[in-house]
Short mmCIF file of N, CA and C in Angstrom, two decimals:
data_model
loop_
_atom_site.label_atom_id
_atom_site.label_comp_id
_atom_site.label_asym_id
_atom_site.label_seq_id
_atom_site.Cartn_x
_atom_site.Cartn_y
_atom_site.Cartn_z
N GLN A 8 -31.18 47.97 -45.30
CA GLN A 8 -31.77 46.66 -45.08
C GLN A 8 -32.22 46.56 -43.61
N VAL A 9 -33.49 46.21 -43.42
CA VAL A 9 -33.99 46.09 -42.07
C VAL A 9 -33.33 44.92 -41.37
N GLN A 10 -33.10 45.08 -40.08
CA GLN A 10 -32.57 43.99 -39.27
C GLN A 10 -33.64 43.52 -38.30
N LEU A 11 -33.80 42.23 -38.20
CA LEU A 11 -34.76 41.63 -37.29
C LEU A 11 -34.02 40.99 -36.13
N VAL A 12 -34.54 41.21 -34.93
CA VAL A 12 -33.92 40.64 -33.75
C VAL A 12 -34.97 39.88 -32.96
N GLU A 13 -34.76 38.59 -32.82
CA GLU A 13 -35.65 37.74 -32.04
C GLU A 13 -35.06 37.55 -30.64
N SER A 14 -35.94 37.48 -29.67
CA SER A 14 -35.48 37.29 -28.29
C SER A 14 -36.52 36.51 -27.51
N GLY A 15 -36.12 36.06 -26.31
CA GLY A 15 -37.06 35.40 -25.43
C GLY A 15 -36.89 33.90 -25.33
N GLY A 16 -36.00 33.35 -26.10
CA GLY A 16 -35.79 31.91 -26.06
C GLY A 16 -35.14 31.46 -24.76
N GLY A 17 -35.09 30.15 -24.59
CA GLY A 17 -34.47 29.58 -23.40
C GLY A 17 -34.91 28.15 -23.21
N SER A 18 -34.62 27.61 -22.05
CA SER A 18 -34.99 26.23 -21.73
C SER A 18 -36.26 26.22 -20.89
N VAL A 19 -37.13 25.28 -21.19
CA VAL A 19 -38.40 25.19 -20.48
C VAL A 19 -38.82 23.73 -20.40
N MET A 20 -39.53 23.40 -19.36
CA MET A 20 -40.05 22.04 -19.20
C MET A 20 -41.30 21.87 -20.05
N ALA A 21 -41.52 20.67 -20.49
CA ALA A 21 -42.74 20.37 -21.24
C ALA A 21 -43.96 20.79 -20.43
N GLY A 22 -44.90 21.39 -21.13
CA GLY A 22 -46.09 21.92 -20.48
C GLY A 22 -45.98 23.37 -20.08
N GLY A 23 -44.78 23.89 -20.15
CA GLY A 23 -44.54 25.26 -19.76
C GLY A 23 -44.84 26.25 -20.88
N SER A 24 -44.53 27.51 -20.62
CA SER A 24 -44.81 28.59 -21.57
C SER A 24 -43.57 29.45 -21.78
N ARG A 25 -43.57 30.11 -22.89
CA ARG A 25 -42.48 31.03 -23.22
C ARG A 25 -43.03 32.05 -24.19
N THR A 26 -42.59 33.31 -24.07
CA THR A 26 -43.02 34.34 -25.01
C THR A 26 -41.80 34.87 -25.75
N LEU A 27 -41.85 34.81 -27.05
CA LEU A 27 -40.79 35.32 -27.91
C LEU A 27 -41.17 36.69 -28.44
N SER A 28 -40.17 37.52 -28.69
CA SER A 28 -40.42 38.84 -29.26
C SER A 28 -39.57 39.05 -30.50
N CYS A 29 -40.12 39.80 -31.42
CA CYS A 29 -39.44 40.14 -32.66
C CYS A 29 -39.43 41.67 -32.78
N ARG A 30 -38.27 42.22 -32.95
CA ARG A 30 -38.14 43.67 -33.12
C ARG A 30 -37.41 43.97 -34.42
N ALA A 31 -37.75 45.08 -35.04
CA ALA A 31 -37.16 45.47 -36.31
C ALA A 31 -36.42 46.79 -36.16
N SER A 32 -35.37 46.95 -36.96
CA SER A 32 -34.55 48.16 -36.88
C SER A 32 -35.22 49.36 -37.54
N VAL A 33 -36.20 49.10 -38.39
CA VAL A 33 -36.94 50.18 -39.04
C VAL A 33 -38.24 50.38 -38.29
N SER A 34 -38.52 51.61 -37.87
CA SER A 34 -39.61 51.87 -36.93
C SER A 34 -40.99 51.52 -37.45
N THR A 35 -41.18 51.51 -38.74
CA THR A 35 -42.51 51.25 -39.31
C THR A 35 -42.64 49.82 -39.84
N PHE A 36 -41.62 49.00 -39.64
CA PHE A 36 -41.58 47.70 -40.30
C PHE A 36 -42.72 46.79 -39.86
N ILE A 37 -42.92 46.67 -38.55
CA ILE A 37 -43.96 45.75 -38.07
C ILE A 37 -45.33 46.23 -38.52
N ARG A 38 -45.57 47.52 -38.40
CA ARG A 38 -46.87 48.09 -38.75
C ARG A 38 -47.19 47.88 -40.23
N SER A 39 -46.18 47.89 -41.04
CA SER A 39 -46.37 47.91 -42.50
C SER A 39 -46.43 46.54 -43.14
N ASN A 40 -46.23 45.49 -42.37
CA ASN A 40 -46.13 44.16 -42.97
C ASN A 40 -46.96 43.10 -42.25
N ASP A 41 -47.28 42.05 -42.98
CA ASP A 41 -47.75 40.82 -42.35
C ASP A 41 -46.51 40.15 -41.76
N ILE A 42 -46.62 39.74 -40.50
CA ILE A 42 -45.45 39.22 -39.78
C ILE A 42 -45.69 37.76 -39.42
N ALA A 43 -44.66 36.96 -39.61
CA ALA A 43 -44.76 35.54 -39.31
C ALA A 43 -43.63 35.09 -38.41
N TRP A 44 -43.92 34.03 -37.68
CA TRP A 44 -42.89 33.32 -36.93
C TRP A 44 -42.69 31.97 -37.60
N PHE A 45 -41.42 31.57 -37.63
CA PHE A 45 -41.03 30.29 -38.22
C PHE A 45 -40.26 29.47 -37.18
N HIS A 46 -40.32 28.17 -37.33
CA HIS A 46 -39.62 27.26 -36.43
C HIS A 46 -38.72 26.35 -37.25
N GLN A 47 -37.49 26.24 -36.79
CA GLN A 47 -36.57 25.29 -37.43
C GLN A 47 -36.09 24.31 -36.38
N ALA A 48 -36.62 23.11 -36.44
CA ALA A 48 -36.19 22.05 -35.53
C ALA A 48 -34.81 21.55 -35.94
N PRO A 49 -34.06 21.00 -35.03
CA PRO A 49 -32.71 20.51 -35.36
C PRO A 49 -32.73 19.54 -36.54
N GLY A 50 -31.92 19.84 -37.55
CA GLY A 50 -31.81 18.97 -38.71
C GLY A 50 -32.97 19.04 -39.68
N LYS A 51 -33.88 19.98 -39.49
CA LYS A 51 -35.05 20.07 -40.36
C LYS A 51 -35.14 21.44 -40.99
N GLU A 52 -36.03 21.55 -41.96
CA GLU A 52 -36.21 22.82 -42.65
C GLU A 52 -37.06 23.78 -41.80
N ARG A 53 -36.89 25.04 -42.08
CA ARG A 53 -37.66 26.06 -41.41
C ARG A 53 -39.13 25.98 -41.85
N GLN A 54 -40.03 26.05 -40.88
CA GLN A 54 -41.45 25.92 -41.19
C GLN A 54 -42.24 27.05 -40.57
N LEU A 55 -43.30 27.42 -41.24
CA LEU A 55 -44.16 28.49 -40.76
C LEU A 55 -44.92 28.03 -39.52
N VAL A 56 -44.96 28.91 -38.51
CA VAL A 56 -45.68 28.62 -37.28
C VAL A 56 -46.97 29.42 -37.21
N ALA A 57 -46.86 30.72 -37.45
CA ALA A 57 -48.03 31.59 -37.31
C ALA A 57 -47.80 32.88 -38.06
N VAL A 58 -48.90 33.49 -38.47
CA VAL A 58 -48.87 34.78 -39.15
C VAL A 58 -49.87 35.71 -38.50
N VAL A 59 -49.46 36.97 -38.31
CA VAL A 59 -50.40 38.01 -37.91
C VAL A 59 -50.42 39.04 -39.03
N PHE A 60 -51.59 39.22 -39.62
CA PHE A 60 -51.73 40.12 -40.76
C PHE A 60 -51.84 41.56 -40.28
N ARG A 61 -51.70 42.48 -41.22
CA ARG A 61 -51.74 43.89 -40.86
C ARG A 61 -53.07 44.28 -40.23
N ASN A 62 -54.15 43.58 -40.61
CA ASN A 62 -55.45 43.91 -40.04
C ASN A 62 -55.69 43.22 -38.68
N GLY A 63 -54.69 42.49 -38.19
CA GLY A 63 -54.79 41.87 -36.88
C GLY A 63 -55.27 40.44 -36.87
N THR A 64 -55.76 39.96 -38.00
CA THR A 64 -56.17 38.56 -38.05
C THR A 64 -54.94 37.66 -38.04
N THR A 65 -55.17 36.41 -37.67
CA THR A 65 -54.05 35.48 -37.49
C THR A 65 -54.35 34.14 -38.15
N THR A 66 -53.28 33.42 -38.42
CA THR A 66 -53.41 32.04 -38.87
C THR A 66 -52.25 31.25 -38.28
N TYR A 67 -52.49 29.94 -38.03
CA TYR A 67 -51.53 29.12 -37.33
C TYR A 67 -51.29 27.81 -38.06
N GLY A 68 -50.08 27.28 -37.89
CA GLY A 68 -49.82 25.94 -38.36
C GLY A 68 -50.56 24.93 -37.50
N ALA A 69 -50.85 23.78 -38.08
CA ALA A 69 -51.66 22.79 -37.40
C ALA A 69 -51.03 22.33 -36.09
N SER A 70 -49.72 22.25 -36.04
CA SER A 70 -49.06 21.70 -34.86
C SER A 70 -49.10 22.64 -33.65
N VAL A 71 -49.38 23.91 -33.88
CA VAL A 71 -49.37 24.88 -32.77
C VAL A 71 -50.73 25.50 -32.51
N LYS A 72 -51.69 25.22 -33.36
CA LYS A 72 -53.00 25.83 -33.21
C LYS A 72 -53.60 25.45 -31.87
N GLY A 73 -54.08 26.45 -31.15
CA GLY A 73 -54.63 26.22 -29.83
C GLY A 73 -53.61 26.31 -28.71
N ARG A 74 -52.33 26.33 -29.06
CA ARG A 74 -51.28 26.42 -28.04
C ARG A 74 -50.50 27.73 -28.12
N PHE A 75 -50.29 28.23 -29.32
CA PHE A 75 -49.50 29.46 -29.53
C PHE A 75 -50.42 30.61 -29.89
N ILE A 76 -49.98 31.80 -29.51
CA ILE A 76 -50.71 33.02 -29.86
C ILE A 76 -49.72 34.04 -30.42
N ILE A 77 -49.99 34.48 -31.63
CA ILE A 77 -49.14 35.52 -32.25
C ILE A 77 -49.85 36.85 -32.10
N SER A 78 -49.08 37.90 -31.87
CA SER A 78 -49.68 39.22 -31.72
C SER A 78 -48.73 40.28 -32.26
N ARG A 79 -49.29 41.41 -32.61
CA ARG A 79 -48.47 42.53 -33.07
C ARG A 79 -48.67 43.72 -32.15
N HIS A 80 -47.64 44.50 -31.97
CA HIS A 80 -47.70 45.69 -31.13
C HIS A 80 -47.06 46.81 -31.94
N ASN A 81 -47.86 47.42 -32.78
CA ASN A 81 -47.32 48.35 -33.78
C ASN A 81 -46.62 49.54 -33.15
N ARG A 82 -47.17 50.06 -32.08
CA ARG A 82 -46.55 51.25 -31.48
C ARG A 82 -45.16 50.93 -30.95
N GLU A 83 -44.95 49.71 -30.56
CA GLU A 83 -43.65 49.30 -30.04
C GLU A 83 -42.79 48.64 -31.11
N ASN A 84 -43.33 48.60 -32.33
CA ASN A 84 -42.59 47.96 -33.44
C ASN A 84 -42.16 46.55 -33.06
N ARG A 85 -43.09 45.77 -32.55
CA ARG A 85 -42.78 44.45 -32.02
C ARG A 85 -43.88 43.46 -32.35
N ALA A 86 -43.47 42.22 -32.57
CA ALA A 86 -44.43 41.12 -32.74
C ALA A 86 -44.03 40.01 -31.79
N ASP A 87 -44.99 39.44 -31.10
CA ASP A 87 -44.72 38.41 -30.10
C ASP A 87 -45.30 37.06 -30.51
N LEU A 88 -44.71 36.03 -29.94
CA LEU A 88 -45.26 34.69 -30.08
C LEU A 88 -45.33 34.10 -28.68
N GLN A 89 -46.54 33.98 -28.16
CA GLN A 89 -46.75 33.36 -26.86
C GLN A 89 -46.93 31.87 -27.07
N MET A 90 -46.05 31.09 -26.47
CA MET A 90 -46.06 29.65 -26.66
C MET A 90 -46.49 28.98 -25.36
N ASN A 91 -47.57 28.24 -25.41
CA ASN A 91 -48.11 27.55 -24.24
C ASN A 91 -48.11 26.04 -24.47
N ALA A 92 -48.24 25.31 -23.38
CA ALA A 92 -48.31 23.85 -23.46
C ALA A 92 -47.19 23.30 -24.35
N LEU A 93 -46.00 23.76 -24.09
CA LEU A 93 -44.86 23.38 -24.94
C LEU A 93 -44.57 21.88 -24.85
N ILE A 94 -44.16 21.33 -25.97
CA ILE A 94 -43.80 19.92 -26.07
C ILE A 94 -42.37 19.83 -26.62
N PRO A 95 -41.69 18.71 -26.40
CA PRO A 95 -40.30 18.60 -26.89
C PRO A 95 -40.16 18.87 -28.39
N GLU A 96 -41.18 18.57 -29.15
CA GLU A 96 -41.12 18.81 -30.60
C GLU A 96 -41.08 20.30 -30.96
N ASP A 97 -41.35 21.15 -30.00
CA ASP A 97 -41.26 22.59 -30.23
C ASP A 97 -39.82 23.10 -30.13
N THR A 98 -38.93 22.25 -29.73
CA THR A 98 -37.52 22.61 -29.62
C THR A 98 -36.96 23.06 -30.96
N GLY A 99 -36.13 24.08 -30.92
CA GLY A 99 -35.49 24.55 -32.14
C GLY A 99 -35.30 26.06 -32.12
N ALA A 100 -34.90 26.56 -33.26
CA ALA A 100 -34.71 27.99 -33.41
C ALA A 100 -35.98 28.62 -33.97
N TYR A 101 -36.29 29.80 -33.49
CA TYR A 101 -37.48 30.53 -33.93
C TYR A 101 -37.04 31.84 -34.56
N TYR A 102 -37.64 32.12 -35.71
CA TYR A 102 -37.31 33.30 -36.49
C TYR A 102 -38.59 34.06 -36.83
N CYS A 103 -38.48 35.37 -36.95
CA CYS A 103 -39.60 36.15 -37.45
C CYS A 103 -39.20 36.76 -38.79
N ASN A 104 -40.21 37.13 -39.54
CA ASN A 104 -39.97 37.81 -40.82
C ASN A 104 -41.27 38.40 -41.31
N ALA A 105 -41.16 39.39 -42.15
CA ALA A 105 -42.32 39.85 -42.90
C ALA A 105 -42.57 38.84 -44.01
N VAL A 106 -43.83 38.66 -44.36
CA VAL A 106 -44.16 37.67 -45.38
C VAL A 106 -45.13 38.24 -46.39
N ALA A 107 -45.04 37.68 -47.60
CA ALA A 107 -46.03 37.92 -48.63
C ALA A 107 -46.83 36.64 -48.78
N SER A 108 -48.12 36.76 -48.88
CA SER A 108 -48.96 35.57 -48.98
C SER A 108 -49.48 35.40 -50.40
N ASP A 109 -49.57 34.14 -50.80
CA ASP A 109 -50.03 33.80 -52.14
C ASP A 109 -50.70 32.44 -52.07
N ASP A 110 -52.03 32.46 -52.07
CA ASP A 110 -52.78 31.20 -52.08
C ASP A 110 -52.34 30.28 -50.95
N GLN A 111 -52.30 30.81 -49.74
CA GLN A 111 -51.97 30.06 -48.53
C GLN A 111 -50.50 29.68 -48.40
N SER A 112 -49.66 30.18 -49.26
CA SER A 112 -48.23 30.02 -49.06
C SER A 112 -47.66 31.38 -48.67
N PHE A 113 -46.62 31.35 -47.85
CA PHE A 113 -46.06 32.59 -47.33
C PHE A 113 -44.57 32.62 -47.63
N SER A 114 -44.14 33.74 -48.19
CA SER A 114 -42.74 33.88 -48.57
C SER A 114 -42.09 34.96 -47.73
N PRO A 115 -40.92 34.71 -47.16
CA PRO A 115 -40.23 35.74 -46.38
C PRO A 115 -39.77 36.87 -47.28
N LEU A 116 -39.78 38.07 -46.74
CA LEU A 116 -39.49 39.27 -47.54
C LEU A 116 -38.14 39.89 -47.26
N THR A 117 -37.51 39.54 -46.16
CA THR A 117 -36.25 40.20 -45.86
C THR A 117 -35.26 39.21 -45.27
N THR A 118 -34.08 39.70 -45.01
CA THR A 118 -33.01 38.86 -44.50
C THR A 118 -33.38 38.31 -43.12
N TRP A 119 -33.07 37.06 -42.90
CA TRP A 119 -33.36 36.46 -41.61
C TRP A 119 -32.47 37.02 -40.51
N GLY A 120 -33.05 37.10 -39.31
CA GLY A 120 -32.26 37.44 -38.15
C GLY A 120 -31.55 36.20 -37.64
N ARG A 121 -30.97 36.30 -36.45
CA ARG A 121 -30.24 35.18 -35.89
C ARG A 121 -31.15 34.16 -35.24
N GLY A 122 -32.37 34.54 -34.99
CA GLY A 122 -33.30 33.63 -34.34
C GLY A 122 -33.07 33.57 -32.84
N THR A 123 -33.97 32.88 -32.18
CA THR A 123 -33.84 32.65 -30.75
C THR A 123 -34.13 31.18 -30.49
N GLN A 124 -33.34 30.57 -29.63
CA GLN A 124 -33.40 29.13 -29.44
C GLN A 124 -34.31 28.78 -28.26
N VAL A 125 -35.17 27.80 -28.51
CA VAL A 125 -36.05 27.28 -27.48
C VAL A 125 -35.76 25.79 -27.30
N SER A 126 -35.60 25.38 -26.06
CA SER A 126 -35.35 23.98 -25.77
C SER A 126 -36.39 23.50 -24.77
N VAL A 127 -37.16 22.50 -25.18
CA VAL A 127 -38.22 21.97 -24.33
C VAL A 127 -37.84 20.56 -23.90
N SER A 128 -37.75 20.37 -22.61
CA SER A 128 -37.36 19.06 -22.10
C SER A 128 -38.56 18.38 -21.45
N SER A 129 -38.56 17.06 -21.56
CA SER A 129 -39.68 16.28 -21.02
C SER A 129 -39.41 15.86 -19.59
#
């Protein structure tokens, strides 16, 4: 079973930036899958933030479009989420996963990692 490790979280002031990284224990995992980042705000359900497909194209949730950038780095077996213009509503845990897409819905394919926590203060 592949293990996913998210990193890069921390505390940041509103308007600031943070870059998260996702690494997988299997060397070909990132290259072989569509990769997504998810956000779970305190007390809320996990929601899709962004997807980077195997061909390099991307899609974003409405709340982060224009502020976040998802990227893949296949040689390093890593996927990043660059978060800019952060707002307090971005606070929460961030998780990555491989996803399967079906008519604009995305389903996670493997066990969740521990996530990385981001706290945005105003």
